[in-house]
Amino acid sequence: MQPYQFTIIVPVYNEEDNLERVEKELLAYTHIATKKTSILFVNDGSKDKSQTLIEAICLRNEAFNYINFKENRGLSAAIKAGFDHVETPLLGYIDSDLQTAPEDFNLLLQKIGDYDLVTGVRANRKDKFVKNMSSKIANGIRRAFTHDGMDDTGCPLKVLKTEYAKRIPMFKGLHRFLPAMILLQNGKIVQVPVQHFPRIAGTAKFGVWNRLVGPLMDCFAYLWMKKKYINYEVKSKG
């Protein structure tokens, strides 16, 4: 049996209304994926019925697995846990609100051979005006600090080479800086336009504070990390 080559990490926090659709769309994607694909739910301490639904999904689908946090630890922690547990050479992640399309992973996978991170850019975003503007401002602030050249690091559709992902020293808020953290490893990054859809069910987990003040504070944390970051290559071993 061909081993899995690509794992999709799906952070979940109180998404019981979305999970049936998540199962349907991700299962459909596994049948058209250009790499043999598995799914890893990371339940970030949901208070609703998300974990019960996740367990049922994993029970009836061989390619689906889960990690269940004891308590809510935030999106960066959920992504980090996914990075830690993935065993395939490639990994990606998508939000459980499905405002991006799983089939667009194939667009990102086309590029990953030449790059170490491929991130989506949400074309024709379907969010409300305040969310769009706050995201644009936050991305502008982040670019000024990181010089990563990325237009939309908040896009919840990314593919990374696992070896690079596992070397990222994640801390709270650093999920916004994944391209910059790949550049610190002398990796190559690129962005690809992807589809974007309005949220159908559930509620957004971030407000204006999270999108503006939080990212600004995280920029200073990133600058500290950049100054202290250890990067090396082994020339030979004996």
mmCIF file with all atom_site columns, C-alpha atoms in Angstrom, residues 47-129:
data_model
loop_
_atom_site.group_PDB
_atom_site.id
_atom_site.type_symbol
_atom_site.label_atom_id
_atom_site.label_alt_id
_atom_site.label_comp_id
_atom_site.label_asym_id
_atom_site.label_entity_id
_atom_site.label_seq_id
_atom_site.pdbx_PDB_ins_code
_atom_site.Cartn_x
_atom_site.Cartn_y
_atom_site.Cartn_z
_atom_site.occupancy
_atom_site.B_iso_or_equiv
_atom_site.pdbx_formal_charge
_atom_site.auth_seq_id
_atom_site.auth_comp_id
_atom_site.auth_asym_id
_atom_site.auth_atom_id
_atom_site.pdbx_PDB_model_num
ATOM 1  C CA . LYS A 1 47  ? -16.188 23.400 24.419 1.00 0.00 ? 47  LYS A CA 1
ATOM 2  C CA . ASP A 1 48  ? -18.899 22.197 22.028 1.00 0.00 ? 48  ASP A CA 1
ATOM 3  C CA . LYS A 1 49  ? -19.441 18.777 20.420 1.00 0.00 ? 49  LYS A CA 1
ATOM 4  C CA . SER A 1 50  ? -16.482 19.093 18.048 1.00 0.00 ? 50  SER A CA 1
ATOM 5  C CA . GLN A 1 51  ? -14.458 16.279 19.646 1.00 0.00 ? 51  GLN A CA 1
ATOM 6  C CA . THR A 1 52  ? -17.343 13.806 19.530 1.00 0.00 ? 52  THR A CA 1
ATOM 7  C CA . LEU A 1 53  ? -17.842 14.579 15.847 1.00 0.00 ? 53  LEU A CA 1
ATOM 8  C CA . ILE A 1 54  ? -14.102 14.356 15.128 1.00 0.00 ? 54  ILE A CA 1
ATOM 9  C CA . GLU A 1 55  ? -13.878 10.913 16.737 1.00 0.00 ? 55  GLU A CA 1
ATOM 10 C CA . ALA A 1 56  ? -16.811 9.680  14.662 1.00 0.00 ? 56  ALA A CA 1
ATOM 11 C CA . ILE A 1 57  ? -15.238 11.069 11.476 1.00 0.00 ? 57  ILE A CA 1
ATOM 12 C CA . CYS A 1 58  ? -11.907 9.383  12.210 1.00 0.00 ? 58  CYS A CA 1
ATOM 13 C CA . LEU A 1 59  ? -13.612 6.102  13.040 1.00 0.00 ? 59  LEU A CA 1
ATOM 14 C CA . ARG A 1 60  ? -15.260 5.871  9.626  1.00 0.00 ? 60  ARG A CA 1
ATOM 15 C CA . ASN A 1 61  ? -12.365 7.275  7.556  1.00 0.00 ? 61  ASN A CA 1
ATOM 16 C CA . GLU A 1 62  ? -9.004  5.516  7.553  1.00 0.00 ? 62  GLU A CA 1
ATOM 17 C CA . ALA A 1 63  ? -7.089  8.586  6.387  1.00 0.00 ? 63  ALA A CA 1
ATOM 18 C CA . PHE A 1 64  ? -8.403  10.792 9.224  1.00 0.00 ? 64  PHE A CA 1
ATOM 19 C CA . ASN A 1 65  ? -6.730  11.094 12.642 1.00 0.00 ? 65  ASN A CA 1
ATOM 20 C CA . TYR A 1 66  ? -6.863  13.552 15.521 1.00 0.00 ? 66  TYR A CA 1
ATOM 21 C CA . ILE A 1 67  ? -5.071  15.197 18.421 1.00 0.00 ? 67  ILE A CA 1
ATOM 22 C CA . ASN A 1 68  ? -7.263  16.487 21.261 1.00 0.00 ? 68  ASN A CA 1
ATOM 23 C CA . PHE A 1 69  ? -5.896  19.236 23.537 1.00 0.00 ? 69  PHE A CA 1
ATOM 24 C CA . LYS A 1 70  ? -6.714  19.147 27.232 1.00 0.00 ? 70  LYS A CA 1
ATOM 25 C CA . GLU A 1 71  ? -7.483  22.881 27.101 1.00 0.00 ? 71  GLU A CA 1
ATOM 26 C CA . ASN A 1 72  ? -7.613  25.729 24.596 1.00 0.00 ? 72  ASN A CA 1
ATOM 27 C CA . ARG A 1 73  ? -4.083  26.875 23.725 1.00 0.00 ? 73  ARG A CA 1
ATOM 28 C CA . GLY A 1 74  ? -4.591  28.951 20.567 1.00 0.00 ? 74  GLY A CA 1
ATOM 29 C CA . LEU A 1 75  ? -4.020  28.571 16.844 1.00 0.00 ? 75  LEU A CA 1
ATOM 30 C CA . SER A 1 76  ? -0.218  28.689 16.966 1.00 0.00 ? 76  SER A CA 1
ATOM 31 C CA . ALA A 1 77  ? -0.174  25.841 19.490 1.00 0.00 ? 77  ALA A CA 1
ATOM 32 C CA . ALA A 1 78  ? -2.565  23.793 17.349 1.00 0.00 ? 78  ALA A CA 1
ATOM 33 C CA . ILE A 1 79  ? -0.410  24.285 14.258 1.00 0.00 ? 79  ILE A CA 1
ATOM 34 C CA . LYS A 1 80  ? 2.752   23.488 16.240 1.00 0.00 ? 80  LYS A CA 1
ATOM 35 C CA . ALA A 1 81  ? 1.208   20.258 17.537 1.00 0.00 ? 81  ALA A CA 1
ATOM 36 C CA . GLY A 1 82  ? 0.344   19.316 13.972 1.00 0.00 ? 82  GLY A CA 1
ATOM 37 C CA . PHE A 1 83  ? 3.912   20.000 12.858 1.00 0.00 ? 83  PHE A CA 1
ATOM 38 C CA . ASP A 1 84  ? 5.229   17.874 15.727 1.00 0.00 ? 84  ASP A CA 1
ATOM 39 C CA . HIS A 1 85  ? 3.045   14.863 14.925 1.00 0.00 ? 85  HIS A CA 1
ATOM 40 C CA . VAL A 1 86  ? 3.168   14.809 11.109 1.00 0.00 ? 86  VAL A CA 1
ATOM 41 C CA . GLU A 1 87  ? 5.310   12.013 9.656  1.00 0.00 ? 87  GLU A CA 1
ATOM 42 C CA . THR A 1 88  ? 4.831   12.628 5.926  1.00 0.00 ? 88  THR A CA 1
ATOM 43 C CA . PRO A 1 89  ? 7.438   14.570 3.896  1.00 0.00 ? 89  PRO A CA 1
ATOM 44 C CA . LEU A 1 90  ? 4.903   17.289 3.080  1.00 0.00 ? 90  LEU A CA 1
ATOM 45 C CA . LEU A 1 91  ? 2.285   18.963 5.236  1.00 0.00 ? 91  LEU A CA 1
ATOM 46 C CA . GLY A 1 92  ? -0.334  21.628 4.809  1.00 0.00 ? 92  GLY A CA 1
ATOM 47 C CA . TYR A 1 93  ? -3.050  23.236 6.805  1.00 0.00 ? 93  TYR A CA 1
ATOM 48 C CA . ILE A 1 94  ? -6.517  24.612 6.250  1.00 0.00 ? 94  ILE A CA 1
ATOM 49 C CA . ASP A 1 95  ? -8.984  26.262 8.618  1.00 0.00 ? 95  ASP A CA 1
ATOM 50 C CA . SER A 1 96  ? -12.069 24.295 9.584  1.00 0.00 ? 96  SER A CA 1
ATOM 51 C CA . ASP A 1 97  ? -14.326 27.165 8.476  1.00 0.00 ? 97  ASP A CA 1
ATOM 52 C CA . LEU A 1 98  ? -13.521 26.120 4.872  1.00 0.00 ? 98  LEU A CA 1
ATOM 53 C CA . GLN A 1 99  ? -13.319 29.665 3.550  1.00 0.00 ? 99  GLN A CA 1
ATOM 54 C CA . THR A 1 100 ? -10.631 28.235 1.303  1.00 0.00 ? 100 THR A CA 1
ATOM 55 C CA . ALA A 1 101 ? -11.054 25.210 -0.957 1.00 0.00 ? 101 ALA A CA 1
ATOM 56 C CA . PRO A 1 102 ? -9.227  21.912 -0.327 1.00 0.00 ? 102 PRO A CA 1
ATOM 57 C CA . GLU A 1 103 ? -8.857  21.296 -4.068 1.00 0.00 ? 103 GLU A CA 1
ATOM 58 C CA . ASP A 1 104 ? -6.580  24.347 -4.222 1.00 0.00 ? 104 ASP A CA 1
ATOM 59 C CA . PHE A 1 105 ? -3.972  22.328 -2.338 1.00 0.00 ? 105 PHE A CA 1
ATOM 60 C CA . ASN A 1 106 ? -3.159  20.827 -5.736 1.00 0.00 ? 106 ASN A CA 1
ATOM 61 C CA . LEU A 1 107 ? -2.175  24.299 -6.973 1.00 0.00 ? 107 LEU A CA 1
ATOM 62 C CA . LEU A 1 108 ? 0.204   24.693 -4.040 1.00 0.00 ? 108 LEU A CA 1
ATOM 63 C CA . LEU A 1 109 ? 1.596   21.167 -4.408 1.00 0.00 ? 109 LEU A CA 1
ATOM 64 C CA . GLN A 1 110 ? 2.547   21.964 -8.017 1.00 0.00 ? 110 GLN A CA 1
ATOM 65 C CA . LYS A 1 111 ? 5.060   24.501 -6.664 1.00 0.00 ? 111 LYS A CA 1
ATOM 66 C CA . ILE A 1 112 ? 6.405   22.742 -3.582 1.00 0.00 ? 112 ILE A CA 1
ATOM 67 C CA . GLY A 1 113 ? 9.141   20.890 -5.456 1.00 0.00 ? 113 GLY A CA 1
ATOM 68 C CA . ASP A 1 114 ? 11.016  24.139 -6.101 1.00 0.00 ? 114 ASP A CA 1
ATOM 69 C CA . TYR A 1 115 ? 10.047  25.818 -2.822 1.00 0.00 ? 115 TYR A CA 1
ATOM 70 C CA . ASP A 1 116 ? 9.981   25.004 0.884  1.00 0.00 ? 116 ASP A CA 1
ATOM 71 C CA . LEU A 1 117 ? 6.738   26.843 1.659  1.00 0.00 ? 117 LEU A CA 1
ATOM 72 C CA . VAL A 1 118 ? 3.891   27.679 -0.718 1.00 0.00 ? 118 VAL A CA 1
ATOM 73 C CA . THR A 1 119 ? 1.172   29.909 0.673  1.00 0.00 ? 119 THR A CA 1
ATOM 74 C CA . GLY A 1 120 ? -2.179  30.843 -0.774 1.00 0.00 ? 120 GLY A CA 1
ATOM 75 C CA . VAL A 1 121 ? -3.249  34.412 -1.428 1.00 0.00 ? 121 VAL A CA 1
ATOM 76 C CA . ARG A 1 122 ? -6.980  34.899 -1.062 1.00 0.00 ? 122 ARG A CA 1
ATOM 77 C CA . ALA A 1 123 ? -8.254  36.310 -4.359 1.00 0.00 ? 123 ALA A CA 1
ATOM 78 C CA . ASN A 1 124 ? -11.503 38.340 -4.235 1.00 0.00 ? 124 ASN A CA 1
ATOM 79 C CA . ARG A 1 125 ? -11.866 37.950 -0.477 1.00 0.00 ? 125 ARG A CA 1
ATOM 80 C CA . LYS A 1 126 ? -15.431 37.432 0.729  1.00 0.00 ? 126 LYS A CA 1
ATOM 81 C CA . ASP A 1 127 ? -14.960 38.867 4.225  1.00 0.00 ? 127 ASP A CA 1
ATOM 82 C CA . LYS A 1 128 ? -16.594 41.976 5.646  1.00 0.00 ? 128 LYS A CA 1
ATOM 83 C CA . PHE A 1 129 ? -14.996 45.394 5.047  1.00 0.00 ? 129 PHE A CA 1
#
